[in-house]
Short mmCIF file of C-alpha atoms in Angstrom, two decimals:
data_model
loop_
_atom_site.label_atom_id
_atom_site.label_comp_id
_atom_site.label_asym_id
_atom_site.label_seq_id
_atom_site.Cartn_x
_atom_site.Cartn_y
_atom_site.Cartn_z
CA MET X 1 211.65 228.65 143.13
CA THR X 2 208.38 227.03 142.11
CA LEU X 3 210.27 224.24 140.31
CA ALA X 4 213.29 222.31 141.49
CA PHE X 5 215.75 219.94 139.86
CA PRO X 6 215.13 217.17 138.86
CA ASP X 7 211.35 217.43 139.22
CA ALA X 8 211.21 220.19 136.62
CA PHE X 9 212.33 217.69 133.98
CA SER X 10 210.08 214.86 135.16
CA LEU X 11 207.20 213.68 132.97
CA LYS X 12 205.60 211.66 135.75
CA GLY X 13 201.83 211.90 135.48
CA HIS X 14 201.93 212.67 131.76
CA ARG X 15 200.67 210.47 128.96
CA ALA X 16 201.93 211.07 125.41
CA LEU X 17 200.70 209.90 122.03
CA ILE X 18 203.61 209.62 119.58
CA THR X 19 202.77 209.03 115.93
CA GLY X 20 205.42 207.25 113.92
CA GLY X 21 206.49 205.79 117.26
CA GLY X 22 207.36 202.29 116.15
CA SER X 23 210.90 203.05 115.00
CA GLY X 24 213.51 205.74 114.44
CA LEU X 25 213.08 209.14 116.04
CA GLY X 26 209.59 208.39 117.33
CA LEU X 27 210.78 205.34 119.21
CA ALA X 28 213.73 207.29 120.61
CA MET X 29 211.34 209.96 121.87
CA ALA X 30 209.23 207.24 123.47
CA HIS X 31 212.26 205.75 125.25
CA CYS X 32 213.38 209.12 126.62
CA MET X 33 209.91 210.17 127.69
CA VAL X 34 209.35 206.86 129.47
CA ALA X 35 212.73 207.28 131.17
CA ALA X 36 211.53 210.71 132.33
CA GLY X 37 208.44 209.14 133.89
CA ALA X 38 205.76 209.42 131.21
CA GLU X 39 203.36 206.84 129.91
CA VAL X 40 203.50 206.63 126.13
CA ILE X 41 201.19 205.40 123.42
CA ILE X 42 203.02 204.79 120.17
CA ALA X 43 201.12 204.74 116.90
CA SER X 44 201.85 203.71 113.33
CA ARG X 45 200.43 201.53 110.57
CA ASN X 46 202.82 198.64 111.23
CA GLU X 47 201.56 196.54 114.13
CA ALA X 48 204.56 194.19 114.09
CA LYS X 49 206.94 197.11 114.64
CA LEU X 50 204.71 198.52 117.36
CA ILE X 51 204.67 195.21 119.24
CA GLU X 52 208.45 194.93 118.99
CA ALA X 53 208.89 198.55 120.09
CA CYS X 54 206.61 198.13 123.11
CA SER X 55 208.62 195.11 124.21
CA THR X 56 211.66 197.39 124.56
CA LEU X 57 209.77 200.22 126.26
CA GLY X 58 208.41 198.35 129.26
CA PRO X 59 205.10 198.48 131.14
CA ASN X 60 204.53 202.22 130.72
CA ALA X 61 204.06 201.85 126.97
CA SER X 62 201.17 200.72 124.83
CA TYR X 63 200.37 200.99 121.15
CA ILE X 64 197.56 201.70 118.76
CA VAL X 65 197.55 200.90 115.05
CA HIS X 66 196.63 204.08 113.22
CA ASP X 67 197.11 205.60 109.78
CA VAL X 68 197.31 209.38 110.14
CA THR X 69 195.78 209.77 106.67
CA ASP X 70 192.61 208.02 107.88
CA PHE X 71 191.05 211.30 108.87
CA ASP X 72 187.66 209.86 109.85
CA ARG X 73 189.28 207.48 112.32
CA THR X 74 191.46 210.29 113.65
CA CYS X 75 188.28 212.08 114.75
CA ASP X 76 187.40 209.06 116.91
CA LEU X 77 190.92 208.56 118.29
CA PRO X 78 190.67 210.79 121.40
CA GLY X 79 187.65 208.86 122.64
CA VAL X 80 189.24 205.49 121.91
CA ILE X 81 192.43 206.40 123.75
CA ALA X 82 190.60 207.99 126.69
CA GLU X 83 188.62 204.78 127.17
CA THR X 84 191.57 202.40 126.86
CA THR X 85 194.48 204.16 128.55
CA GLY X 86 193.16 207.52 129.73
CA PRO X 87 193.44 210.99 128.16
CA ILE X 88 196.74 212.30 126.84
CA SER X 89 198.52 215.47 127.93
CA CYS X 90 201.05 215.47 125.10
CA LEU X 91 200.65 214.95 121.35
CA VAL X 92 203.77 214.32 119.27
CA ASN X 93 203.26 214.68 115.52
CA ASN X 94 206.11 212.55 114.20
CA SER X 95 204.63 210.54 111.31
CA GLY X 96 206.68 210.96 108.18
CA GLY X 97 207.54 209.84 104.72
CA THR X 98 208.89 211.31 101.54
CA ALA X 99 209.07 210.78 97.80
CA LYS X 100 212.35 211.72 96.15
CA TYR X 101 211.84 213.05 92.62
CA PRO X 102 212.84 216.07 90.56
CA VAL X 103 209.90 218.46 90.53
CA ASP X 104 209.13 217.81 86.86
CA GLU X 105 208.94 214.05 87.51
CA MET X 106 206.93 214.07 90.73
CA SER X 107 203.27 213.24 90.30
CA LEU X 108 200.54 215.24 92.00
CA ARG X 109 199.50 212.06 93.80
CA ASP X 110 202.99 211.56 95.27
CA PHE X 111 203.11 215.19 96.36
CA GLN X 112 199.66 214.99 97.92
CA ASN X 113 200.51 211.77 99.76
CA VAL X 114 203.47 213.48 101.45
CA MET X 115 201.35 216.49 102.38
CA ASP X 116 198.53 214.30 103.70
CA THR X 117 200.89 212.30 105.90
CA HIS X 118 202.67 215.30 107.36
CA VAL X 119 200.45 218.35 107.19
CA THR X 120 196.83 217.26 106.89
CA GLY X 121 197.40 214.31 109.20
CA ALA X 122 198.95 216.56 111.86
CA PHE X 123 196.17 219.12 111.49
CA ALA X 124 193.52 216.43 111.93
CA LEU X 125 195.22 215.11 115.08
CA VAL X 126 195.61 218.55 116.62
CA SER X 127 192.01 219.45 115.82
CA ALA X 128 190.74 216.21 117.33
CA PHE X 129 192.85 216.28 120.49
CA VAL X 130 192.73 219.95 121.55
CA PRO X 131 189.48 219.51 123.55
CA GLN X 132 191.12 216.65 125.46
CA LEU X 133 194.48 218.36 125.89
CA GLU X 134 193.03 221.53 127.38
CA THR X 135 191.56 219.53 130.28
CA GLN X 136 194.97 218.17 131.29
CA ASN X 137 197.77 219.54 133.45
CA SER X 138 200.58 221.28 131.50
CA PRO X 139 199.53 220.02 128.04
CA SER X 140 201.75 220.36 124.99
CA ILE X 141 202.00 219.55 121.30
CA LEU X 142 205.27 218.75 119.55
CA PHE X 143 206.05 218.60 115.83
CA THR X 144 209.05 216.86 114.27
CA ALA X 145 210.22 219.38 111.68
CA SER X 146 213.52 219.14 109.79
CA MET X 147 216.53 221.00 108.43
CA SER X 148 214.43 220.93 105.25
CA SER X 149 212.17 223.46 106.97
CA PHE X 150 214.99 225.98 106.56
CA LEU X 151 217.33 224.73 103.82
CA GLY X 152 216.75 224.28 100.11
CA ILE X 153 217.35 220.57 99.48
CA PRO X 154 216.76 219.39 95.90
CA ASN X 155 214.45 216.59 94.79
CA VAL X 156 212.32 216.53 97.97
CA ILE X 157 209.91 219.38 97.31
CA GLY X 158 206.98 217.60 98.97
CA TYR X 159 208.95 216.83 102.11
CA SER X 160 210.43 220.34 102.25
CA ALA X 161 207.01 221.93 101.78
CA ALA X 162 205.50 219.73 104.49
CA LYS X 163 208.25 220.34 107.02
CA SER X 164 208.17 224.07 106.28
CA ALA X 165 204.43 223.98 106.94
CA TYR X 166 205.19 222.61 110.40
CA VAL X 167 207.06 225.81 111.23
CA GLY X 168 204.01 227.87 110.34
CA MET X 169 201.70 225.52 112.23
CA VAL X 170 203.84 225.72 115.37
CA ARG X 171 203.86 229.52 115.29
CA ALA X 172 200.14 229.88 114.57
CA LEU X 173 199.02 227.21 117.02
CA SER X 174 201.26 228.50 119.80
CA THR X 175 199.45 231.84 119.82
CA GLU X 176 196.00 230.34 119.28
CA LEU X 177 196.30 227.69 121.98
CA ALA X 178 198.21 229.66 124.62
CA PRO X 179 194.94 230.86 126.22
CA LYS X 180 194.08 227.17 126.66
CA SER X 181 197.48 226.68 128.37
CA ILE X 182 198.61 224.34 125.56
CA ARG X 183 202.22 224.87 124.53
CA VAL X 184 203.24 224.10 120.94
CA ASN X 185 206.84 223.57 119.83
CA GLY X 186 208.88 221.75 117.22
CA ILE X 187 212.20 219.97 116.85
CA ALA X 188 214.24 220.30 113.67
CA PRO X 189 216.63 217.32 113.57
CA GLY X 190 219.71 217.43 111.43
CA TRP X 191 221.38 214.31 110.08
CA VAL X 192 220.70 211.56 112.64
CA ASP X 193 222.14 208.05 112.66
CA THR X 194 219.03 206.02 111.81
CA ALA X 195 218.51 203.00 109.58
CA LEU X 196 217.06 205.34 106.95
CA SER X 197 220.05 207.69 106.92
CA ARG X 198 222.53 204.80 106.98
CA THR X 199 220.83 203.33 103.92
CA ALA X 200 220.83 206.70 102.17
CA LEU X 201 224.56 207.24 102.73
CA SER X 202 225.95 203.70 102.66
CA THR X 203 226.36 203.56 98.89
CA ASP X 204 227.83 207.05 98.55
CA PRO X 205 230.93 207.57 100.74
CA GLU X 206 231.62 210.92 99.08
CA ARG X 207 228.18 212.22 100.00
CA LYS X 208 228.56 210.94 103.56
CA ALA X 209 231.88 212.76 103.92
CA LYS X 210 230.28 215.92 102.54
CA VAL X 211 227.39 215.66 105.02
CA ILE X 212 229.70 215.15 108.01
CA GLY X 213 231.95 217.95 106.76
CA ARG X 214 229.07 220.40 106.97
CA ILE X 215 228.28 219.58 110.60
CA PRO X 216 230.41 221.76 112.91
CA MET X 217 230.34 219.12 115.66
CA GLY X 218 231.81 216.63 113.19
CA ARG X 219 229.34 213.78 113.58
CA MET X 220 225.78 212.74 112.92
CA GLY X 221 223.34 212.91 115.80
CA ASP X 222 222.12 209.96 117.83
CA THR X 223 218.40 209.27 118.02
CA GLU X 224 218.45 209.93 121.76
CA ASP X 225 219.67 213.47 121.06
CA ILE X 226 216.23 214.04 119.54
CA GLY X 227 214.50 212.00 122.23
CA TRP X 228 215.88 214.06 125.11
CA ALA X 229 215.01 217.29 123.31
CA ALA X 230 211.43 216.04 123.09
CA ALA X 231 211.42 215.11 126.77
CA PHE X 232 212.66 218.60 127.67
CA LEU X 233 210.15 220.48 125.52
CA THR X 234 207.23 218.52 126.97
CA SER X 235 208.38 218.93 130.58
CA GLN X 236 207.72 221.65 133.14
CA ALA X 237 211.29 222.84 132.62
CA ALA X 238 210.02 224.27 129.31
CA ARG X 239 206.76 225.60 130.76
CA TYR X 240 207.42 229.12 129.35
CA VAL X 241 208.61 227.88 125.96
CA THR X 242 206.09 227.92 123.12
CA GLY X 243 206.13 228.68 119.41
CA GLN X 244 209.76 227.58 119.08
CA ILE X 245 211.56 225.26 116.67
CA LEU X 246 214.58 223.73 118.41
CA ALA X 247 217.30 222.76 115.93
CA VAL X 248 219.09 219.61 117.11
CA ASP X 249 221.66 219.34 114.35
CA GLY X 250 225.20 219.71 115.69
CA GLY X 251 225.26 223.26 114.33
CA ALA X 252 224.54 222.20 110.75
CA LEU X 253 222.16 225.06 110.01
CA HIS X 254 224.99 227.46 110.77
CA GLY X 255 227.71 225.33 109.20
CA PHE X 256 226.37 225.20 105.66
#
């Protein structure tokens, strides 16, 4: 064997940039990747959250304040990061946001804001970082997709369109970047126990029961379920995995 356990799952020697890394799934990914040996740089617009998050991550974590819709600054980001912490070998596109409206009430601006945050922001980051990634050992790109990439969920057309775009981006980029030895994959989380989901379900017990009832494993996911999936997909254990969307949803896509 050219790889052995547990070294195949180690991220030692890797440095990852995780957008939306100050809380929720992004922070969980950061914790799991640090535990696997990686250095992480977490990014978001909220510096206070980033500082608090770094205090829980330990010495192998740093942060950078960045708005993924600031496309001009994104172009400069690889150079800034290379000078301050060193080049990255893993890019995690995890920034998110949504606007919940019926389609006939959603403004074009609201729709465009969601698309800019998810799709255009991710494109700009990938475009900017590919030259840096291809110089690194075992580089990879990861997208946080969603069940909304595959299911028709009402009143979130912008979010659903953006997350569906991630599926296409993963497939297209995986074939384009394979000759550069850059792997590209995605994770499609189901319902995960985060502050956002707890808020969404806390006032509607009937909806919560309906959600849980549609998950074959009978519970919502933990954030670390997503974090460990990210650690796996960016490790050497997944060195022959590219162009895939890994559903981490307790079987929900098959239980609906």
